[in-house]
Short mmCIF file of C-alpha atoms in Angstrom, two decimals:
data_model
loop_
_atom_site.label_atom_id
_atom_site.label_comp_id
_atom_site.label_asym_id
_atom_site.label_seq_id
_atom_site.Cartn_x
_atom_site.Cartn_y
_atom_site.Cartn_z
CA UNK W 665 -10.89 17.27 1.38
CA UNK W 666 -12.78 14.01 1.63
CA UNK W 667 -12.22 11.58 4.48
CA UNK W 668 -11.09 8.97 1.94
CA UNK W 669 -8.28 11.22 0.71
CA UNK W 670 -7.27 12.11 4.27
CA UNK W 671 -7.00 8.42 5.21
CA UNK W 672 -5.14 7.56 1.99
CA UNK W 673 -2.60 10.31 2.64
CA UNK W 674 -1.45 8.31 5.68
CA UNK W 675 0.25 5.93 3.23
CA UNK W 676 2.95 8.54 2.62
CA UNK W 677 3.82 8.52 6.34
CA UNK W 678 3.95 4.71 6.51
CA UNK W 679 5.54 3.36 3.33
CA UNK W 680 9.21 3.71 4.25
CA UNK W 681 8.81 2.19 7.73
CA UNK W 682 6.86 -0.73 6.23
CA UNK W 683 9.63 -1.34 3.71
CA UNK W 684 12.34 -1.09 6.38
CA UNK W 685 10.52 -3.55 8.66
CA UNK W 686 9.89 -5.91 5.74
CA UNK W 687 13.55 -5.98 4.66
CA UNK W 688 14.95 -6.13 8.21
CA UNK W 689 12.65 -9.03 9.11
CA UNK W 690 13.00 -10.69 5.70
CA UNK W 691 9.20 -10.80 5.38
CA UNK W 692 7.43 -11.52 2.09
CA UNK W 693 5.06 -8.63 2.77
CA UNK W 694 4.02 -6.05 5.34
CA UNK W 695 0.82 -4.11 5.88
CA UNK W 696 -0.78 -1.47 8.05
CA UNK W 697 -4.30 -0.15 8.54
CA UNK W 698 -4.47 3.53 7.58
CA UNK W 699 -7.92 4.29 8.94
CA UNK W 700 -11.62 3.55 8.78
CA UNK W 701 -14.22 5.17 6.55
CA UNK W 702 -17.90 5.18 7.46
CA UNK W 703 -20.58 4.76 4.79
CA UNK W 704 -23.93 4.74 6.56
CA UNK W 705 -23.69 1.79 8.93
CA UNK W 706 -20.84 0.16 7.00
CA UNK W 707 -17.20 0.49 8.06
CA UNK W 708 -14.46 0.26 5.45
CA UNK W 709 -10.87 -0.23 6.56
CA UNK W 710 -8.25 1.30 4.27
CA UNK W 711 -5.04 -0.71 4.23
CA UNK W 712 -1.58 -0.31 2.79
CA UNK W 713 0.09 -3.58 1.86
CA UNK W 714 3.47 -4.05 0.27
CA UNK W 715 4.53 -7.42 -1.10
CA UNK W 716 7.51 -8.88 -2.85
CA UNK W 717 5.70 -12.17 -3.50
CA UNK W 718 4.85 -12.07 -7.23
CA UNK W 719 1.93 -14.47 -6.72
CA UNK W 720 0.30 -11.75 -4.57
CA UNK W 721 0.75 -8.96 -7.11
CA UNK W 722 -2.53 -7.41 -8.27
CA UNK W 723 -3.13 -7.40 -12.01
CA UNK W 724 -3.58 -3.81 -13.05
CA UNK W 725 -3.18 -1.46 -15.96
CA UNK W 726 -1.11 1.56 -14.93
CA UNK W 727 -1.83 4.83 -16.72
CA UNK W 728 1.88 5.10 -17.46
CA UNK W 729 3.61 1.72 -17.08
CA UNK W 730 7.15 3.11 -17.31
CA UNK W 731 6.44 5.83 -14.74
CA UNK W 732 4.98 3.26 -12.33
CA UNK W 733 8.33 1.48 -11.83
CA UNK W 734 10.83 3.20 -9.48
CA UNK W 735 14.13 2.34 -7.79
CA UNK W 736 14.25 2.30 -3.99
#
């Protein structure tokens, strides 16, 4: 497994606590660093950010739009 996948898998262990903290603190968003990837001499930090501020939503095309929307 690649280091990128290993770091990204940390999102699963963090998403619910980020949501809980965001709702309990009434924050617009919450984020956590999942890890650092090394590419030669360059460091890349992988982050998980959740936001309920529509102006911060990222424009994207989901492969399956209907499957991308879930209830909490």
